[in-house]
Amino acid sequence: MTEPVKGPASYFPSIEKKYGRPISEWKDLIRSSPLTKHMELVSWLKTEHGLGHGHANALVAHTLAENSGT
Protein backbone atom coordinates (compact mmCIF):
# COMPACT_ATOMS: atom_id res chain seq x y z
CA MET A 1 0.00 0.00 0.00
CA THR A 2 1.36 3.43 -0.89
CA GLU A 3 1.65 6.23 1.62
CA PRO A 4 -0.53 9.28 0.92
CA VAL A 5 1.38 12.27 -0.41
CA LYS A 6 2.08 14.79 2.33
CA GLY A 7 3.48 18.30 2.49
CA PRO A 8 3.69 20.69 -0.44
CA ALA A 9 3.43 17.90 -3.03
CA SER A 10 -0.10 17.12 -1.82
CA TYR A 11 -1.21 20.31 -3.61
CA PHE A 12 0.23 19.28 -6.98
CA PRO A 13 -2.83 17.50 -8.48
CA SER A 14 -5.09 20.46 -7.73
CA ILE A 15 -2.49 22.95 -9.03
CA GLU A 16 -2.24 21.10 -12.35
CA LYS A 17 -6.02 20.83 -12.62
CA LYS A 18 -6.74 24.46 -11.72
CA TYR A 19 -3.99 26.18 -13.73
CA GLY A 20 -3.59 23.70 -16.60
CA ARG A 21 0.21 23.44 -16.47
CA PRO A 22 2.34 20.53 -15.27
CA ILE A 23 4.30 20.93 -12.04
CA SER A 24 7.57 20.62 -13.95
CA GLU A 25 6.68 23.78 -15.88
CA TRP A 26 5.96 25.72 -12.67
CA LYS A 27 9.24 24.53 -11.16
CA ASP A 28 11.14 25.58 -14.29
CA LEU A 29 9.56 29.04 -14.02
CA ILE A 30 10.58 29.32 -10.38
CA ARG A 31 14.14 28.19 -11.10
CA SER A 32 14.50 30.62 -14.00
CA SER A 33 13.25 33.59 -11.96
CA PRO A 34 15.88 36.11 -10.84
CA LEU A 35 14.14 36.09 -7.44
CA THR A 36 15.59 33.81 -4.78
CA LYS A 37 13.70 34.46 -1.54
CA HIS A 38 10.73 32.29 -0.68
CA MET A 39 8.15 35.05 -0.17
CA GLU A 40 9.39 37.04 -3.18
CA LEU A 41 8.77 33.99 -5.35
CA VAL A 42 5.36 33.36 -3.78
CA SER A 43 4.32 36.98 -4.40
CA TRP A 44 5.61 36.80 -7.97
CA LEU A 45 3.61 33.63 -8.73
CA LYS A 46 0.50 35.22 -7.24
CA THR A 47 0.90 38.55 -9.07
CA GLU A 48 2.27 37.45 -12.42
CA HIS A 49 0.64 34.05 -12.80
CA GLY A 50 -2.57 34.29 -10.77
CA LEU A 51 -1.86 31.47 -8.33
CA GLY A 52 -3.48 31.38 -4.93
CA HIS A 53 -1.26 31.78 -1.88
CA GLY A 54 -1.34 28.13 -0.81
CA HIS A 55 -0.55 26.83 -4.27
CA ALA A 56 2.26 29.33 -4.82
CA ASN A 57 3.70 28.59 -1.39
CA ALA A 58 3.64 24.82 -1.99
CA LEU A 59 5.39 25.13 -5.36
CA VAL A 60 8.09 27.44 -4.01
CA ALA A 61 8.68 25.38 -0.86
CA HIS A 62 9.02 22.14 -2.83
CA THR A 63 11.23 23.66 -5.53
CA LEU A 64 13.57 25.41 -3.08
CA ALA A 65 13.87 22.23 -0.99
CA GLU A 66 14.87 20.29 -4.13
CA ASN A 67 17.41 22.92 -5.10
CA SER A 68 19.00 22.87 -1.65
CA GLY A 69 19.17 19.08 -1.65
CA THR A 70 16.94 18.61 1.40
PDB file of N, CA and C in Angstrom:
ATOM      1  N   MET A   1       0.837  -1.180   0.000  1.00  0.00           N
ATOM      2  CA  MET A   1       0.000   0.000   0.000  1.00  0.00           C
ATOM      3  C   MET A   1       0.888   1.252   0.000  1.00  0.00           C
ATOM      4  N   THR A   2       0.537   2.218  -0.798  1.00  0.00           N
ATOM      5  CA  THR A   2       1.358   3.425  -0.894  1.00  0.00           C
ATOM      6  C   THR A   2       0.923   4.445   0.148  1.00  0.00           C
ATOM      7  N   GLU A   3       1.909   5.173   0.654  1.00  0.00           N
ATOM      8  CA  GLU A   3       1.645   6.233   1.619  1.00  0.00           C
ATOM      9  C   GLU A   3       0.989   7.416   0.901  1.00  0.00           C
ATOM     10  N   PRO A   4       0.034   8.083   1.547  1.00  0.00           N
ATOM     11  CA  PRO A   4      -0.531   9.282   0.916  1.00  0.00           C
ATOM     12  C   PRO A   4       0.536  10.372   0.822  1.00  0.00           C
ATOM     13  N   VAL A   5       0.424  11.172  -0.220  1.00  0.00           N
ATOM     14  CA  VAL A   5       1.376  12.267  -0.414  1.00  0.00           C
ATOM     15  C   VAL A   5       1.117  13.317   0.649  1.00  0.00           C
ATOM     16  N   LYS A   6       2.208  13.783   1.274  1.00  0.00           N
ATOM     17  CA  LYS A   6       2.078  14.791   2.325  1.00  0.00           C
ATOM     18  C   LYS A   6       2.906  16.013   1.955  1.00  0.00           C
ATOM     19  N   GLY A   7       2.705  17.086   2.702  1.00  0.00           N
ATOM     20  CA  GLY A   7       3.484  18.296   2.494  1.00  0.00           C
ATOM     21  C   GLY A   7       3.086  19.023   1.227  1.00  0.00           C
ATOM     22  N   PRO A   8       4.004  19.861   0.728  1.00  0.00           N
ATOM     23  CA  PRO A   8       3.693  20.685  -0.443  1.00  0.00           C
ATOM     24  C   PRO A   8       3.225  19.886  -1.664  1.00  0.00           C
ATOM     25  N   ALA A   9       3.782  18.696  -1.852  1.00  0.00           N
ATOM     26  CA  ALA A   9       3.426  17.902  -3.034  1.00  0.00           C
ATOM     27  C   ALA A   9       1.956  17.477  -3.031  1.00  0.00           C
ATOM     28  N   SER A  10       1.304  17.500  -1.870  1.00  0.00           N
ATOM     29  CA  SER A  10      -0.104  17.116  -1.818  1.00  0.00           C
ATOM     30  C   SER A  10      -0.984  18.103  -2.594  1.00  0.00           C
ATOM     31  N   TYR A  11      -0.470  19.304  -2.842  1.00  0.00           N
ATOM     32  CA  TYR A  11      -1.212  20.314  -3.609  1.00  0.00           C
ATOM     33  C   TYR A  11      -1.081  20.127  -5.126  1.00  0.00           C
ATOM     34  N   PHE A  12      -0.096  19.344  -5.560  1.00  0.00           N
ATOM     35  CA  PHE A  12       0.234  19.283  -6.984  1.00  0.00           C
ATOM     36  C   PHE A  12      -0.924  18.879  -7.894  1.00  0.00           C
ATOM     37  N   PRO A  13      -1.714  17.838  -7.571  1.00  0.00           N
ATOM     38  CA  PRO A  13      -2.827  17.502  -8.478  1.00  0.00           C
ATOM     39  C   PRO A  13      -3.812  18.655  -8.667  1.00  0.00           C
ATOM     40  N   SER A  14      -4.135  19.357  -7.590  1.00  0.00           N
ATOM     41  CA  SER A  14      -5.091  20.464  -7.733  1.00  0.00           C
ATOM     42  C   SER A  14      -4.469  21.656  -8.454  1.00  0.00           C
ATOM     43  N   ILE A  15      -3.167  21.864  -8.306  1.00  0.00           N
ATOM     44  CA  ILE A  15      -2.490  22.950  -9.027  1.00  0.00           C
ATOM     45  C   ILE A  15      -2.544  22.674 -10.526  1.00  0.00           C
ATOM     46  N   GLU A  16      -2.214  21.445 -10.913  1.00  0.00           N
ATOM     47  CA  GLU A  16      -2.236  21.098 -12.345  1.00  0.00           C
ATOM     48  C   GLU A  16      -3.652  21.218 -12.909  1.00  0.00           C
ATOM     49  N   LYS A  17      -4.635  20.777 -12.149  1.00  0.00           N
ATOM     50  CA  LYS A  17      -6.021  20.831 -12.616  1.00  0.00           C
ATOM     51  C   LYS A  17      -6.506  22.275 -12.750  1.00  0.00           C
ATOM     52  N   LYS A  18      -6.215  23.084 -11.741  1.00  0.00           N
ATOM     53  CA  LYS A  18      -6.740  24.459 -11.721  1.00  0.00           C
ATOM     54  C   LYS A  18      -6.064  25.368 -12.741  1.00  0.00           C
ATOM     55  N   TYR A  19      -4.737  25.239 -12.890  1.00  0.00           N
ATOM     56  CA  TYR A  19      -3.993  26.179 -13.728  1.00  0.00           C
ATOM     57  C   TYR A  19      -3.572  25.606 -15.076  1.00  0.00           C
ATOM     58  N   GLY A  20      -3.791  24.306 -15.291  1.00  0.00           N
ATOM     59  CA  GLY A  20      -3.586  23.704 -16.598  1.00  0.00           C
ATOM     60  C   GLY A  20      -2.140  23.563 -17.055  1.00  0.00           C
ATOM     61  N   ARG A  21      -1.202  23.606 -16.121  1.00  0.00           N
ATOM     62  CA  ARG A  21       0.207  23.437 -16.465  1.00  0.00           C
ATOM     63  C   ARG A  21       0.798  22.355 -15.575  1.00  0.00           C
ATOM     64  N   PRO A  22       1.715  21.559 -16.114  1.00  0.00           N
ATOM     65  CA  PRO A  22       2.339  20.534 -15.270  1.00  0.00           C
ATOM     66  C   PRO A  22       3.254  21.154 -14.217  1.00  0.00           C
ATOM     67  N   ILE A  23       3.452  20.453 -13.143  1.00  0.00           N
ATOM     68  CA  ILE A  23       4.296  20.932 -12.040  1.00  0.00           C
ATOM     69  C   ILE A  23       5.710  21.215 -12.524  1.00  0.00           C
ATOM     70  N   SER A  24       6.203  20.409 -13.439  1.00  0.00           N
ATOM     71  CA  SER A  24       7.566  20.623 -13.946  1.00  0.00           C
ATOM     72  C   SER A  24       7.704  21.996 -14.594  1.00  0.00           C
ATOM     73  N   GLU A  25       6.660  22.454 -15.257  1.00  0.00           N
ATOM     74  CA  GLU A  25       6.683  23.784 -15.878  1.00  0.00           C
ATOM     75  C   GLU A  25       6.744  24.887 -14.819  1.00  0.00           C
ATOM     76  N   TRP A  26       5.945  24.736 -13.754  1.00  0.00           N
ATOM     77  CA  TRP A  26       5.959  25.723 -12.675  1.00  0.00           C
ATOM     78  C   TRP A  26       7.327  25.766 -12.013  1.00  0.00           C
ATOM     79  N   LYS A  27       7.912  24.589 -11.794  1.00  0.00           N
ATOM     80  CA  LYS A  27       9.236  24.532 -11.161  1.00  0.00           C
ATOM     81  C   LYS A  27      10.300  25.169 -12.052  1.00  0.00           C
ATOM     82  N   ASP A  28      10.204  24.948 -13.352  1.00  0.00           N
ATOM     83  CA  ASP A  28      11.144  25.578 -14.287  1.00  0.00           C
ATOM     84  C   ASP A  28      11.021  27.101 -14.223  1.00  0.00           C
ATOM     85  N   LEU A  29       9.787  27.594 -14.143  1.00  0.00           N
ATOM     86  CA  LEU A  29       9.561  29.037 -14.020  1.00  0.00           C
ATOM     87  C   LEU A  29      10.208  29.584 -12.752  1.00  0.00           C
ATOM     88  N   ILE A  30      10.007  28.877 -11.657  1.00  0.00           N
ATOM     89  CA  ILE A  30      10.576  29.315 -10.376  1.00  0.00           C
ATOM     90  C   ILE A  30      12.100  29.331 -10.461  1.00  0.00           C
ATOM     91  N   ARG A  31      12.673  28.269 -11.011  1.00  0.00           N
ATOM     92  CA  ARG A  31      14.137  28.188 -11.102  1.00  0.00           C
ATOM     93  C   ARG A  31      14.725  29.246 -12.030  1.00  0.00           C
ATOM     94  N   SER A  32      13.976  29.647 -13.042  1.00  0.00           N
ATOM     95  CA  SER A  32      14.496  30.624 -13.995  1.00  0.00           C
ATOM     96  C   SER A  32      14.264  32.069 -13.541  1.00  0.00           C
ATOM     97  N   SER A  33      13.511  32.241 -12.476  1.00  0.00           N
ATOM     98  CA  SER A  33      13.252  33.588 -11.964  1.00  0.00           C
ATOM     99  C   SER A  33      14.519  34.170 -11.339  1.00  0.00           C
ATOM    100  N   PRO A  34      14.735  35.482 -11.499  1.00  0.00           N
ATOM    101  CA  PRO A  34      15.881  36.112 -10.838  1.00  0.00           C
ATOM    102  C   PRO A  34      15.672  36.231  -9.325  1.00  0.00           C
ATOM    103  N   LEU A  35      14.443  36.019  -8.868  1.00  0.00           N
ATOM    104  CA  LEU A  35      14.144  36.089  -7.440  1.00  0.00           C
ATOM    105  C   LEU A  35      14.654  34.828  -6.747  1.00  0.00           C
ATOM    106  N   THR A  36      15.064  34.967  -5.499  1.00  0.00           N
ATOM    107  CA  THR A  36      15.594  33.806  -4.778  1.00  0.00           C
ATOM    108  C   THR A  36      14.936  33.573  -3.423  1.00  0.00           C
ATOM    109  N   LYS A  37      14.308  34.593  -2.869  1.00  0.00           N
ATOM    110  CA  LYS A  37      13.704  34.458  -1.540  1.00  0.00           C
ATOM    111  C   LYS A  37      12.308  33.857  -1.655  1.00  0.00           C
ATOM    112  N   HIS A  38      11.988  33.026  -0.678  1.00  0.00           N
ATOM    113  CA  HIS A  38      10.726  32.291  -0.678  1.00  0.00           C
ATOM    114  C   HIS A  38       9.519  33.206  -0.914  1.00  0.00           C
ATOM    115  N   MET A  39       9.346  34.210  -0.065  1.00  0.00           N
ATOM    116  CA  MET A  39       8.148  35.045  -0.170  1.00  0.00           C
ATOM    117  C   MET A  39       8.150  35.933  -1.409  1.00  0.00           C
ATOM    118  N   GLU A  40       9.321  36.294  -1.910  1.00  0.00           N
ATOM    119  CA  GLU A  40       9.386  37.039  -3.176  1.00  0.00           C
ATOM    120  C   GLU A  40       8.838  36.169  -4.308  1.00  0.00           C
ATOM    121  N   LEU A  41       9.243  34.910  -4.309  1.00  0.00           N
ATOM    122  CA  LEU A  41       8.769  33.990  -5.349  1.00  0.00           C
ATOM    123  C   LEU A  41       7.276  33.723  -5.222  1.00  0.00           C
ATOM    124  N   VAL A  42       6.797  33.573  -3.999  1.00  0.00           N
ATOM    125  CA  VAL A  42       5.361  33.363  -3.781  1.00  0.00           C
ATOM    126  C   VAL A  42       4.579  34.567  -4.300  1.00  0.00           C
ATOM    127  N   SER A  43       5.001  35.767  -3.934  1.00  0.00           N
ATOM    128  CA  SER A  43       4.318  36.983  -4.399  1.00  0.00           C
ATOM    129  C   SER A  43       4.343  37.095  -5.912  1.00  0.00           C
ATOM    130  N   TRP A  44       5.466  36.749  -6.514  1.00  0.00           N
ATOM    131  CA  TRP A  44       5.606  36.795  -7.967  1.00  0.00           C
ATOM    132  C   TRP A  44       4.639  35.825  -8.648  1.00  0.00           C
ATOM    133  N   LEU A  45       4.547  34.604  -8.141  1.00  0.00           N
ATOM    134  CA  LEU A  45       3.612  33.631  -8.729  1.00  0.00           C
ATOM    135  C   LEU A  45       2.166  34.111  -8.591  1.00  0.00           C
ATOM    136  N   LYS A  46       1.849  34.727  -7.462  1.00  0.00           N
ATOM    137  CA  LYS A  46       0.496  35.224  -7.244  1.00  0.00           C
ATOM    138  C   LYS A  46       0.188  36.396  -8.176  1.00  0.00           C
ATOM    139  N   THR A  47       1.116  37.331  -8.287  1.00  0.00           N
ATOM    140  CA  THR A  47       0.898  38.545  -9.066  1.00  0.00           C
ATOM    141  C   THR A  47       0.974  38.292 -10.564  1.00  0.00           C
ATOM    142  N   GLU A  48       2.019  37.629 -10.990  1.00  0.00           N
ATOM    143  CA  GLU A  48       2.268  37.455 -12.424  1.00  0.00           C
ATOM    144  C   GLU A  48       1.533  36.270 -13.047  1.00  0.00           C
ATOM    145  N   HIS A  49       1.218  35.269 -12.242  1.00  0.00           N
ATOM    146  CA  HIS A  49       0.636  34.047 -12.802  1.00  0.00           C
ATOM    147  C   HIS A  49      -0.720  33.681 -12.212  1.00  0.00           C
ATOM    148  N   GLY A  50      -1.221  34.485 -11.277  1.00  0.00           N
ATOM    149  CA  GLY A  50      -2.572  34.292 -10.767  1.00  0.00           C
ATOM    150  C   GLY A  50      -2.773  33.114  -9.834  1.00  0.00           C
ATOM    151  N   LEU A  51      -1.711  32.589  -9.254  1.00  0.00           N
ATOM    152  CA  LEU A  51      -1.863  31.472  -8.325  1.00  0.00           C
ATOM    153  C   LEU A  51      -2.370  31.962  -6.980  1.00  0.00           C
ATOM    154  N   GLY A  52      -3.072  31.084  -6.296  1.00  0.00           N
ATOM    155  CA  GLY A  52      -3.480  31.378  -4.930  1.00  0.00           C
ATOM    156  C   GLY A  52      -2.275  31.236  -4.008  1.00  0.00           C
ATOM    157  N   HIS A  53      -2.390  31.779  -2.808  1.00  0.00           N
ATOM    158  CA  HIS A  53      -1.257  31.784  -1.882  1.00  0.00           C
ATOM    159  C   HIS A  53      -0.786  30.369  -1.525  1.00  0.00           C
ATOM    160  N   GLY A  54      -1.714  29.491  -1.194  1.00  0.00           N
ATOM    161  CA  GLY A  54      -1.344  28.125  -0.809  1.00  0.00           C
ATOM    162  C   GLY A  54      -0.651  27.371  -1.923  1.00  0.00           C
ATOM    163  N   HIS A  55      -1.153  27.513  -3.129  1.00  0.00           N
ATOM    164  CA  HIS A  55      -0.547  26.832  -4.274  1.00  0.00           C
ATOM    165  C   HIS A  55       0.837  27.392  -4.575  1.00  0.00           C
ATOM    166  N   ALA A  56       0.955  28.707  -4.571  1.00  0.00           N
ATOM    167  CA  ALA A  56       2.259  29.331  -4.825  1.00  0.00           C
ATOM    168  C   ALA A  56       3.257  28.932  -3.748  1.00  0.00           C
ATOM    169  N   ASN A  57       2.833  28.953  -2.510  1.00  0.00           N
ATOM    170  CA  ASN A  57       3.701  28.594  -1.393  1.00  0.00           C
ATOM    171  C   ASN A  57       4.177  27.145  -1.502  1.00  0.00           C
ATOM    172  N   ALA A  58       3.280  26.238  -1.854  1.00  0.00           N
ATOM    173  CA  ALA A  58       3.637  24.822  -1.992  1.00  0.00           C
ATOM    174  C   ALA A  58       4.663  24.625  -3.101  1.00  0.00           C
ATOM    175  N   LEU A  59       4.449  25.267  -4.237  1.00  0.00           N
ATOM    176  CA  LEU A  59       5.389  25.134  -5.361  1.00  0.00           C
ATOM    177  C   LEU A  59       6.768  25.667  -4.997  1.00  0.00           C
ATOM    178  N   VAL A  60       6.804  26.837  -4.375  1.00  0.00           N
ATOM    179  CA  VAL A  60       8.094  27.444  -4.012  1.00  0.00           C
ATOM    180  C   VAL A  60       8.796  26.599  -2.954  1.00  0.00           C
ATOM    181  N   ALA A  61       8.075  26.175  -1.931  1.00  0.00           N
ATOM    182  CA  ALA A  61       8.680  25.378  -0.863  1.00  0.00           C
ATOM    183  C   ALA A  61       9.286  24.094  -1.429  1.00  0.00           C
ATOM    184  N   HIS A  62       8.551  23.398  -2.270  1.00  0.00           N
ATOM    185  CA  HIS A  62       9.022  22.136  -2.831  1.00  0.00           C
ATOM    186  C   HIS A  62      10.213  22.353  -3.749  1.00  0.00           C
ATOM    187  N   THR A  63      10.157  23.386  -4.578  1.00  0.00           N
ATOM    188  CA  THR A  63      11.233  23.662  -5.526  1.00  0.00           C
ATOM    189  C   THR A  63      12.512  24.082  -4.795  1.00  0.00           C
ATOM    190  N   LEU A  64      12.391  24.972  -3.828  1.00  0.00           N
ATOM    191  CA  LEU A  64      13.566  25.410  -3.081  1.00  0.00           C
ATOM    192  C   LEU A  64      14.189  24.266  -2.278  1.00  0.00           C
ATOM    193  N   ALA A  65      13.349  23.390  -1.736  1.00  0.00           N
ATOM    194  CA  ALA A  65      13.865  22.232  -0.995  1.00  0.00           C
ATOM    195  C   ALA A  65      14.645  21.310  -1.932  1.00  0.00           C
ATOM    196  N   GLU A  66      14.152  21.109  -3.141  1.00  0.00           N
ATOM    197  CA  GLU A  66      14.872  20.294  -4.135  1.00  0.00           C
ATOM    198  C   GLU A  66      16.207  20.924  -4.483  1.00  0.00           C
ATOM    199  N   ASN A  67      16.191  22.222  -4.696  1.00  0.00           N
ATOM    200  CA  ASN A  67      17.407  22.924  -5.098  1.00  0.00           C
ATOM    201  C   ASN A  67      18.472  22.907  -4.005  1.00  0.00           C
ATOM    202  N   SER A  68      18.028  22.871  -2.743  1.00  0.00           N
ATOM    203  CA  SER A  68      18.996  22.872  -1.648  1.00  0.00           C
ATOM    204  C   SER A  68      19.437  21.462  -1.280  1.00  0.00           C
ATOM    205  N   GLY A  69      18.805  20.468  -1.896  1.00  0.00           N
ATOM    206  CA  GLY A  69      19.173  19.084  -1.648  1.00  0.00           C
ATOM    207  C   GLY A  69      18.610  18.504  -0.379  1.00  0.00           C
ATOM    208  N   THR A  70      17.571  19.143   0.186  1.00  0.00           N
ATOM    209  CA  THR A  70      16.944  18.611   1.399  1.00  0.00           C
ATOM    210  C   THR A  70      15.648  17.907   1.086  1.00  0.00           C
TER     211      THR A  70
END
